Tab-separated table of N, CA and C in Angstrom:
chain	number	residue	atom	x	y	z
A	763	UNK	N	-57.022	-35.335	-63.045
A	763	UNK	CA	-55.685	-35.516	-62.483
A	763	UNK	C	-55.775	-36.224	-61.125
A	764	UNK	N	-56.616	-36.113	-60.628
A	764	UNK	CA	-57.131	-36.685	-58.985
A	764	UNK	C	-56.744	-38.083	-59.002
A	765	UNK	N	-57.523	-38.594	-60.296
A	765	UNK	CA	-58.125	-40.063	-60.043
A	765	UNK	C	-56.807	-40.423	-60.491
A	766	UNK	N	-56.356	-40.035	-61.079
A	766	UNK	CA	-54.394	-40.497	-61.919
A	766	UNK	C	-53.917	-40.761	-60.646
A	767	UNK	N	-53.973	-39.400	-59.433
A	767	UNK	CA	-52.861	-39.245	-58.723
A	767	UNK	C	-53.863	-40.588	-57.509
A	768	UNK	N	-54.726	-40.744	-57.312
A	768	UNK	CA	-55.314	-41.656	-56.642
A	768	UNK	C	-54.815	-43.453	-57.078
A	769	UNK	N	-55.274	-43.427	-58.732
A	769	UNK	CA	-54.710	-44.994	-58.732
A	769	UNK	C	-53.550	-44.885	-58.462
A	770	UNK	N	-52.148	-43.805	-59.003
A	770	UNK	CA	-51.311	-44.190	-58.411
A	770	UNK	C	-50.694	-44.306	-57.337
A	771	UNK	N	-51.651	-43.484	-56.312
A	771	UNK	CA	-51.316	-43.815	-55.042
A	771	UNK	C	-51.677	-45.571	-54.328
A	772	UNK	N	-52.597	-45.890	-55.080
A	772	UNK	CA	-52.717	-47.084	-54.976
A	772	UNK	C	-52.164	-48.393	-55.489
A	773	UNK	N	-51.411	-47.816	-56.757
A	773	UNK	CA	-50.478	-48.502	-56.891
A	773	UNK	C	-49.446	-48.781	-56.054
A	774	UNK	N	-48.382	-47.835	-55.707
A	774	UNK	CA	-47.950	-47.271	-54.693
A	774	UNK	C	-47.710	-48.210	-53.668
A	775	UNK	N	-49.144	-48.161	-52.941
A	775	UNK	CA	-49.321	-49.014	-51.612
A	775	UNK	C	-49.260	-50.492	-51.806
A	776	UNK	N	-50.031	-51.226	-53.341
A	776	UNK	CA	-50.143	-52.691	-53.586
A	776	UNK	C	-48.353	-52.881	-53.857
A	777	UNK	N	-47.311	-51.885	-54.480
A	777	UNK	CA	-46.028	-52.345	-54.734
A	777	UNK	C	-45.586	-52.491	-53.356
A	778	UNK	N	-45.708	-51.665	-52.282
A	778	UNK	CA	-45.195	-51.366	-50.881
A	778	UNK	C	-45.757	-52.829	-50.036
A	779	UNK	N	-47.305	-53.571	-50.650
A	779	UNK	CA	-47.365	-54.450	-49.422
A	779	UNK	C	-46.996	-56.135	-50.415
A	780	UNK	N	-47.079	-55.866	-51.761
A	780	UNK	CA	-45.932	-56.935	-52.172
A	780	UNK	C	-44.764	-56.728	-51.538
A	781	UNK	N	-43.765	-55.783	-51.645
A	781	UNK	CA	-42.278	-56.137	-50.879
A	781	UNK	C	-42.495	-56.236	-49.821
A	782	UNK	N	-43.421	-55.900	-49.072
A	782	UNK	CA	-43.496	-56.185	-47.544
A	782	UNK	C	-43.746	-57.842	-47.485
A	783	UNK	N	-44.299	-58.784	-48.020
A	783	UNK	CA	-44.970	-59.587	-48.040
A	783	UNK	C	-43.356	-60.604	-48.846
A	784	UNK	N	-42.790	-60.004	-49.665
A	784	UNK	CA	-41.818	-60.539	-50.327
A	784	UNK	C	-40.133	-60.685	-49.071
A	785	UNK	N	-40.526	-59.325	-48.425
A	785	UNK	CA	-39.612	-59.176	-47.192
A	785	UNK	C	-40.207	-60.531	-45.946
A	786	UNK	N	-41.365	-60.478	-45.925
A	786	UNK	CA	-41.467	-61.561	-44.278
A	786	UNK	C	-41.373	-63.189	-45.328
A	787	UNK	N	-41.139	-62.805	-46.573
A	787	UNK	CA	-41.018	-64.505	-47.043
A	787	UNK	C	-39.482	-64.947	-47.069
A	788	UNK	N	-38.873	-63.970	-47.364
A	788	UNK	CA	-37.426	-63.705	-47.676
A	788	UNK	C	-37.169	-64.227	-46.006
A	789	UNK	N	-37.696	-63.294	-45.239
A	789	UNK	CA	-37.021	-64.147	-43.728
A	789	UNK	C	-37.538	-65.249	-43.059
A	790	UNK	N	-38.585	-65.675	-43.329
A	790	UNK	CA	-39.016	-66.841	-43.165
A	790	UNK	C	-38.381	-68.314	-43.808
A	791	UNK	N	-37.705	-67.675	-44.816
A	791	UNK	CA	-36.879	-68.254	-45.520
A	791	UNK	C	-35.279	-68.811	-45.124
A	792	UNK	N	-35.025	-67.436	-44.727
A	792	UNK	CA	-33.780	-67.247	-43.625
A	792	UNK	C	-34.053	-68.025	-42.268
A	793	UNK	N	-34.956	-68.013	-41.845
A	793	UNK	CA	-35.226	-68.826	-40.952
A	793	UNK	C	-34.895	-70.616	-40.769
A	794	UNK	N	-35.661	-70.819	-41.905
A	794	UNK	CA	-35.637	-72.310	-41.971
A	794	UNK	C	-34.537	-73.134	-42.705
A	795	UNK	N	-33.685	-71.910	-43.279
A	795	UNK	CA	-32.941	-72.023	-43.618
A	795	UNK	C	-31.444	-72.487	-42.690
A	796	UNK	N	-31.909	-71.039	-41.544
A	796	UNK	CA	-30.924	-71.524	-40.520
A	796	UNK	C	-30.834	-72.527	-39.659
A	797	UNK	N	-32.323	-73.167	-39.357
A	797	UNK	CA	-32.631	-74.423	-38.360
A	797	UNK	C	-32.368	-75.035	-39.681
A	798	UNK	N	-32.650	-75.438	-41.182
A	798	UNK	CA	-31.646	-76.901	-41.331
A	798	UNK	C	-30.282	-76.472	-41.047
A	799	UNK	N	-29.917	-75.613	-41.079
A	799	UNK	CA	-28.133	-76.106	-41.152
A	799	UNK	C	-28.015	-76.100	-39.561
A	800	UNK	N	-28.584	-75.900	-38.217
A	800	UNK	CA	-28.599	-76.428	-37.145
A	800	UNK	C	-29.087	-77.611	-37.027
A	801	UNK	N	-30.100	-78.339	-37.663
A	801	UNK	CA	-30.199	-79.633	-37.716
A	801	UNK	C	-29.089	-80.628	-38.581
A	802	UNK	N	-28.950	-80.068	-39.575
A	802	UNK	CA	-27.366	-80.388	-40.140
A	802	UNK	C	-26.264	-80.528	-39.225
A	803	UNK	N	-25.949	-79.815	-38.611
A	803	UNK	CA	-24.732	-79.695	-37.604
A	803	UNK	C	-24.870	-80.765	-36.055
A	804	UNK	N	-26.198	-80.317	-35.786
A	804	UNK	CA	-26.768	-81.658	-34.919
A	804	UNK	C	-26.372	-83.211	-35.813
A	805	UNK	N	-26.829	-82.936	-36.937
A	805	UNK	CA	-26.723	-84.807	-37.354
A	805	UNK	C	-25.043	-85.088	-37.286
A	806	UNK	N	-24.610	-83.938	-37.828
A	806	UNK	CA	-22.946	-84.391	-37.980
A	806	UNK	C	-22.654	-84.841	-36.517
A	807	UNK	N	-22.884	-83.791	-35.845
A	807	UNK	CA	-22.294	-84.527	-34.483
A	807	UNK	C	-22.945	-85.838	-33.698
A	808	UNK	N	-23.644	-86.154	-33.873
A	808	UNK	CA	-24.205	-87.163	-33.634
A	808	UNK	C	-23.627	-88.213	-34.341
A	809	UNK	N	-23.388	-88.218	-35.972
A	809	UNK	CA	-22.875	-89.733	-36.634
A	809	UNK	C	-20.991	-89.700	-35.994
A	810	UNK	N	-20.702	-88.519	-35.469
A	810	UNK	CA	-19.455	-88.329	-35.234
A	810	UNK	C	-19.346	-89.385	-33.864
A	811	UNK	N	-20.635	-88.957	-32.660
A	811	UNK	CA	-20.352	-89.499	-31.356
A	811	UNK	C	-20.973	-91.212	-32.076
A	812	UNK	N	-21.526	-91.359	-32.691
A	812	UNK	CA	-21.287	-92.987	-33.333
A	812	UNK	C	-20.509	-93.552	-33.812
A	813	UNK	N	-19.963	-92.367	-34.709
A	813	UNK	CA	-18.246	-93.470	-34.849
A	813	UNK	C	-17.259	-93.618	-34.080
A	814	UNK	N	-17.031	-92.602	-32.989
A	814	UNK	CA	-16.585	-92.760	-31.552
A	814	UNK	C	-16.901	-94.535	-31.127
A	815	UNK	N	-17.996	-94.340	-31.067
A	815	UNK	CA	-19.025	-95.683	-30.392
A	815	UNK	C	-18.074	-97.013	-30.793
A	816	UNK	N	-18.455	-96.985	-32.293
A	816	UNK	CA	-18.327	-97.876	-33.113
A	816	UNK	C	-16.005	-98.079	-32.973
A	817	UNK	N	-15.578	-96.788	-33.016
A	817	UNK	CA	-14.048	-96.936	-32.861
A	817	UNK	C	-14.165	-97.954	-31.629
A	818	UNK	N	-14.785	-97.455	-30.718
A	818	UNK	CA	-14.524	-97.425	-29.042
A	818	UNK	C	-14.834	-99.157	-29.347
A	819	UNK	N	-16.060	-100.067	-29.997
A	819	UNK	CA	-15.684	-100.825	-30.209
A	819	UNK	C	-15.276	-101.661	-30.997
A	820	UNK	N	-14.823	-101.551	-31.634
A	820	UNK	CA	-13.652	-102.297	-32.409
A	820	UNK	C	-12.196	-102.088	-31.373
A	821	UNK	N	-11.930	-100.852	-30.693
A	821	UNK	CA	-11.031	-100.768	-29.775
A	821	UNK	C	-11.388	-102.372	-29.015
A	822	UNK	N	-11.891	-102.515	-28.541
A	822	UNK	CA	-12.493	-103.532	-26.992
A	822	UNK	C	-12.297	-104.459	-28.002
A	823	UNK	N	-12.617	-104.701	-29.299
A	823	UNK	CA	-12.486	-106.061	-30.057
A	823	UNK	C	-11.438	-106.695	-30.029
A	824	UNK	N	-10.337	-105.346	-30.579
A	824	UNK	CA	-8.939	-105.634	-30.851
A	824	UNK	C	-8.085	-106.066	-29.504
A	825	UNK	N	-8.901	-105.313	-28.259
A	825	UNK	CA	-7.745	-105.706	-27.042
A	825	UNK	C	-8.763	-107.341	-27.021
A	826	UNK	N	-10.084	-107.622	-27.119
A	826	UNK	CA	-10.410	-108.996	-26.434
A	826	UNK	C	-9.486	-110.068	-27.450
A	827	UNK	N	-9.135	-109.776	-28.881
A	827	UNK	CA	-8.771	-110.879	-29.379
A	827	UNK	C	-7.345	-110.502	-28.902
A	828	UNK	N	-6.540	-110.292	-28.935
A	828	UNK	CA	-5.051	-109.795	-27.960
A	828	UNK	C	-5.278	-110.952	-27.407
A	829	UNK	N	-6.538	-110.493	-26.275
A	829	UNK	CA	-6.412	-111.013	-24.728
A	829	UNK	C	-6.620	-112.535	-25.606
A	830	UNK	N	-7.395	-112.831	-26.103
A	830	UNK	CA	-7.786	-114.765	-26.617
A	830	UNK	C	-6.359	-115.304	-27.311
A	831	UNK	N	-5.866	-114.760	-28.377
A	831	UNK	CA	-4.625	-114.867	-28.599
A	831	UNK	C	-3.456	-115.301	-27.627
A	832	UNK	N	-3.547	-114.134	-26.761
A	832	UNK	CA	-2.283	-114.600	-25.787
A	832	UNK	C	-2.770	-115.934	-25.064
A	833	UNK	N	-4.181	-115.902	-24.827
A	833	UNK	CA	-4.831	-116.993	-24.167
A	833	UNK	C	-4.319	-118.263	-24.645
A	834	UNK	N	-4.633	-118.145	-25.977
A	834	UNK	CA	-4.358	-119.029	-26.846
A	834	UNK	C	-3.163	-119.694	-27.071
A	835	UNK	N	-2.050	-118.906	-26.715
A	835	UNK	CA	-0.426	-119.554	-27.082
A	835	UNK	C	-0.514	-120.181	-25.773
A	836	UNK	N	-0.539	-119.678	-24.571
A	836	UNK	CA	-0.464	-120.010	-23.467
A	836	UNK	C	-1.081	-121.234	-23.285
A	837	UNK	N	-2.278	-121.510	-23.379
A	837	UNK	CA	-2.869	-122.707	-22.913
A	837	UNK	C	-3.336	-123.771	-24.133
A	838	UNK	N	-2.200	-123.432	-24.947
A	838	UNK	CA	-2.727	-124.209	-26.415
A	838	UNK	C	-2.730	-126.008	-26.065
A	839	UNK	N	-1.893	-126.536	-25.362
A	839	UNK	CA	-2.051	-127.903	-24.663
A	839	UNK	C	-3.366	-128.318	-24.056
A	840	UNK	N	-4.201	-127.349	-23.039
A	840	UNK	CA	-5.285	-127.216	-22.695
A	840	UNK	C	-6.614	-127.320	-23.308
A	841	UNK	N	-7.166	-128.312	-24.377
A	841	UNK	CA	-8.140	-128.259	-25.042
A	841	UNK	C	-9.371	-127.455	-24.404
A	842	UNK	N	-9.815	-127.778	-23.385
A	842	UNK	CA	-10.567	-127.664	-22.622
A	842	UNK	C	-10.765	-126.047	-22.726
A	843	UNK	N	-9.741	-125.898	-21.936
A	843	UNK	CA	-9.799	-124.452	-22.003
A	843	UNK	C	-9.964	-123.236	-23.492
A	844	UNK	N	-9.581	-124.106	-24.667
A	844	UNK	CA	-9.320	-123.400	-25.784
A	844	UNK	C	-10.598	-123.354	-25.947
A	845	UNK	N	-11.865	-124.286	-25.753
A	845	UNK	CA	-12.892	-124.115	-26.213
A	845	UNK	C	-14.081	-123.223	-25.456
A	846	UNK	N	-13.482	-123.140	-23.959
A	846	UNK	CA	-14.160	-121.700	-23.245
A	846	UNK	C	-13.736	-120.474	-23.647
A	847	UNK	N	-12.704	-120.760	-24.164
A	847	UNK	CA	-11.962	-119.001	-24.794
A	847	UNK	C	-12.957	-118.872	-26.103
A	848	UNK	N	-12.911	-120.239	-26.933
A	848	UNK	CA	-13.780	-120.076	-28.458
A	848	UNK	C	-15.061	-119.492	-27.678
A	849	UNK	N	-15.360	-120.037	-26.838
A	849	UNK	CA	-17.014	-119.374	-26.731
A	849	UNK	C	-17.299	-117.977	-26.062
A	850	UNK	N	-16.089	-117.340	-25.650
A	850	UNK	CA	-15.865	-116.029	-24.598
A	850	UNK	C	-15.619	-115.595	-25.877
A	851	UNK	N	-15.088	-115.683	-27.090
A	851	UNK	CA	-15.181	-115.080	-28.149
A	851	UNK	C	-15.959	-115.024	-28.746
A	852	UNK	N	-16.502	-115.829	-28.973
A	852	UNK	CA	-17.894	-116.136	-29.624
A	852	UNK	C	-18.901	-115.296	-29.273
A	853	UNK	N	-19.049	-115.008	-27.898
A	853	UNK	CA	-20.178	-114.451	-27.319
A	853	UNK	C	-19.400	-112.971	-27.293
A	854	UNK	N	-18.493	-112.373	-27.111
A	854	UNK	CA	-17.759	-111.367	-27.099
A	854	UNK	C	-18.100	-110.685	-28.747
A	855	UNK	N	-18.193	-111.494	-29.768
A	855	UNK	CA	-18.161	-111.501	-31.462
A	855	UNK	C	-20.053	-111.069	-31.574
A	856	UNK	N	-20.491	-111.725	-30.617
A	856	UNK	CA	-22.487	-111.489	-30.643
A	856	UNK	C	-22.793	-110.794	-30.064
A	857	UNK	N	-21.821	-109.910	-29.005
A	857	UNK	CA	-22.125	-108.704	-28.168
A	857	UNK	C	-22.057	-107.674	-28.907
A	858	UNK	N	-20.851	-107.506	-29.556
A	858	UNK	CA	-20.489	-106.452	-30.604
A	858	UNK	C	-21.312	-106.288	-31.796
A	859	UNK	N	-21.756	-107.262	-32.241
A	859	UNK	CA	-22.672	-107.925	-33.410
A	859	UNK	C	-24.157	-107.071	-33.023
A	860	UNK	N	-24.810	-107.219	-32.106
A	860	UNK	CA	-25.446	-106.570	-31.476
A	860	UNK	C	-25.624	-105.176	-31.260
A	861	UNK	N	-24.692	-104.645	-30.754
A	861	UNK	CA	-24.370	-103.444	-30.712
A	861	UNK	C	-24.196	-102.621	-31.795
A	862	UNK	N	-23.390	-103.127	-32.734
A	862	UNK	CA	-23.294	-102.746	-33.880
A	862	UNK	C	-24.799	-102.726	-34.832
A	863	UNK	N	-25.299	-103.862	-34.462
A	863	UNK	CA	-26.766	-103.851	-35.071
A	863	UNK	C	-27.795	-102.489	-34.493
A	864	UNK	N	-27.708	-102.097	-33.301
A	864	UNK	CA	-28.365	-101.150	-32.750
A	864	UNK	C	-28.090	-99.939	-33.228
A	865	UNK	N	-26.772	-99.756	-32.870
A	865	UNK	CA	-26.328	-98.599	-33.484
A	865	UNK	C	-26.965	-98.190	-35.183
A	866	UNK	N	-26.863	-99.078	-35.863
A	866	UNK	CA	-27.110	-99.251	-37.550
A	866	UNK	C	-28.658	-98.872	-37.623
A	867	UNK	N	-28.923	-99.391	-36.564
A	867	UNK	CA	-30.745	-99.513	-36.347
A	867	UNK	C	-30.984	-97.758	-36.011
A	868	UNK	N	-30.030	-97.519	-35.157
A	868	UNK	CA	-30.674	-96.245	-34.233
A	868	UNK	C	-30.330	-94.868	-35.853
A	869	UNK	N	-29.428	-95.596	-36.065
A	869	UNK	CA	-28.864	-94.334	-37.387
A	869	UNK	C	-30.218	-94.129	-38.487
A	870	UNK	N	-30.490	-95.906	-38.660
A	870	UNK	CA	-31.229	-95.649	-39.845
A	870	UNK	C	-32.995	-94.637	-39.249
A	871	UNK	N	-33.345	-94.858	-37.829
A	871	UNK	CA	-34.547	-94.171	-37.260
A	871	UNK	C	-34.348	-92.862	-37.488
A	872	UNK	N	-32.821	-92.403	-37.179
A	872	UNK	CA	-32.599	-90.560	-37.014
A	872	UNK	C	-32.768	-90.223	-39.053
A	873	UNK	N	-32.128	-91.183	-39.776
A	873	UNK	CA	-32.219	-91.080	-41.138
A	873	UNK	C	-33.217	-90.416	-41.462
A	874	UNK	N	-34.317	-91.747	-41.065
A	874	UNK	CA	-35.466	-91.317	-41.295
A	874	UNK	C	-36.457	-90.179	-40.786
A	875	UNK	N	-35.919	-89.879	-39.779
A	875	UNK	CA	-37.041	-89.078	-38.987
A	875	UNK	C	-36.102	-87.450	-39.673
A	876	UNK	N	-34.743	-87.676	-40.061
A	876	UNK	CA	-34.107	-86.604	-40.555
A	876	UNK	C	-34.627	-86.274	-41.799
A	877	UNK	N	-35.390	-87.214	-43.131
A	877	UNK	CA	-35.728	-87.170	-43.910
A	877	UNK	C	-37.226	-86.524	-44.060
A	878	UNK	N	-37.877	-87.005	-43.036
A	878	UNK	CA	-39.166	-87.183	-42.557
A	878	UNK	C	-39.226	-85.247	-42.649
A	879	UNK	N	-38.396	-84.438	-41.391
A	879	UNK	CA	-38.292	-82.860	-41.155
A	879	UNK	C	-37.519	-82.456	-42.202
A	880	UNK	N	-36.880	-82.649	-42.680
A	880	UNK	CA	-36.596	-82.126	-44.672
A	880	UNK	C	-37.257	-82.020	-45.294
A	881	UNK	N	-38.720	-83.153	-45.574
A	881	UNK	CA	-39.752	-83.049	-46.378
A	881	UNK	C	-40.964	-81.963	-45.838
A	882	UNK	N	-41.048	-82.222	-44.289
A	882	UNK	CA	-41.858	-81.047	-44.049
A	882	UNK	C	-40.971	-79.358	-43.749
A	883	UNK	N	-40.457	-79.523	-44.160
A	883	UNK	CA	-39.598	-78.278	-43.818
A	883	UNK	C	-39.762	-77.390	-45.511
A	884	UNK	N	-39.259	-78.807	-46.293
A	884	UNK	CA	-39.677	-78.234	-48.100
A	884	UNK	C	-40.938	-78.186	-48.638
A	885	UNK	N	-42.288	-78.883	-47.606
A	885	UNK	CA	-43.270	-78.483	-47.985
A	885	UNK	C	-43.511	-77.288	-47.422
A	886	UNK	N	-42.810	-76.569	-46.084
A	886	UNK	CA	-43.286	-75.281	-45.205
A	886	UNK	C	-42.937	-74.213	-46.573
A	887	UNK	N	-41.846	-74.719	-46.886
A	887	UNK	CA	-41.002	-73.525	-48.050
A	887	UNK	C	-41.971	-73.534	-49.143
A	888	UNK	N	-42.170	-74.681	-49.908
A	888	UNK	CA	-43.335	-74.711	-51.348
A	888	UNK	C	-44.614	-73.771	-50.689
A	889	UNK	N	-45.071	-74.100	-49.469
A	889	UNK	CA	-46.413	-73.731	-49.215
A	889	UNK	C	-46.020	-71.946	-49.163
A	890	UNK	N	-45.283	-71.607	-48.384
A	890	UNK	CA	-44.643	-70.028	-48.021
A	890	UNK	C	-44.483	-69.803	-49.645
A	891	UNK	N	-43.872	-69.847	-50.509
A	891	UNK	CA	-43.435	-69.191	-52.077
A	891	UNK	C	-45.258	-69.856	-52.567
């Protein structure tokens, strides 16, 4: 009866340090679980303060062509002048162009580097289970 009541005390203990072991995976789990959806919430706000960016210019677009427009009725007799406005637009059109390119640029780096801590985050999880 000893050795009965012995393996099953040892049973016992191997069921007790599986759930223990099933418990620190379960929160380890919870864990990384909660930093992505804080890295989640970080990215949202971030593509949010870029489309700000990106409103903010197209805002400045819409008042510079206004401003060339009105330019434009006004000094439409003025050749001269129509063609410093074409190029204040022009270069106004390659500033934004620019900017817009950076921005596109800077999104696609966070993409990646966002993709980059997803993959090691799902290998931390494969390796933990």
């Amino acid at each position: 009866v000893s050795t009965q009541s012995t393996g099953e005390e040892e049973e016992e203990e191997e069921d007790e340090e599986i759930q223990d072991i099933f418990e620190e995976l379960e929160e380890e789990l919870d864990e990384l679980e909660h930093e992505e959806h804080e890295e989640y919430e970080e990215e949202e706000e971030e593509e949010e303060e870029e489309d700000e960016k990106i409103h903010e210019i197209l805002e400045d677009l819409e008042e510079e062509l206004d401003e060339f427009e009105h330019k434009e009725h006004v000094n439409h007799n003025e050749e001269e002048e129509e063609e410093e406005e074409d190029e204040e637009i022009q270069d106004i059109f390659e500033e934004l162009e620019e900017e817009l390119d950076e921005l596109e640029h800077e999104e696609h780096e966070e993409y990646e580097e966002e993709e980059e801590e997803e993959e090691e985050e799902d290998e931390k999880i494969h390796e933990i289970l």
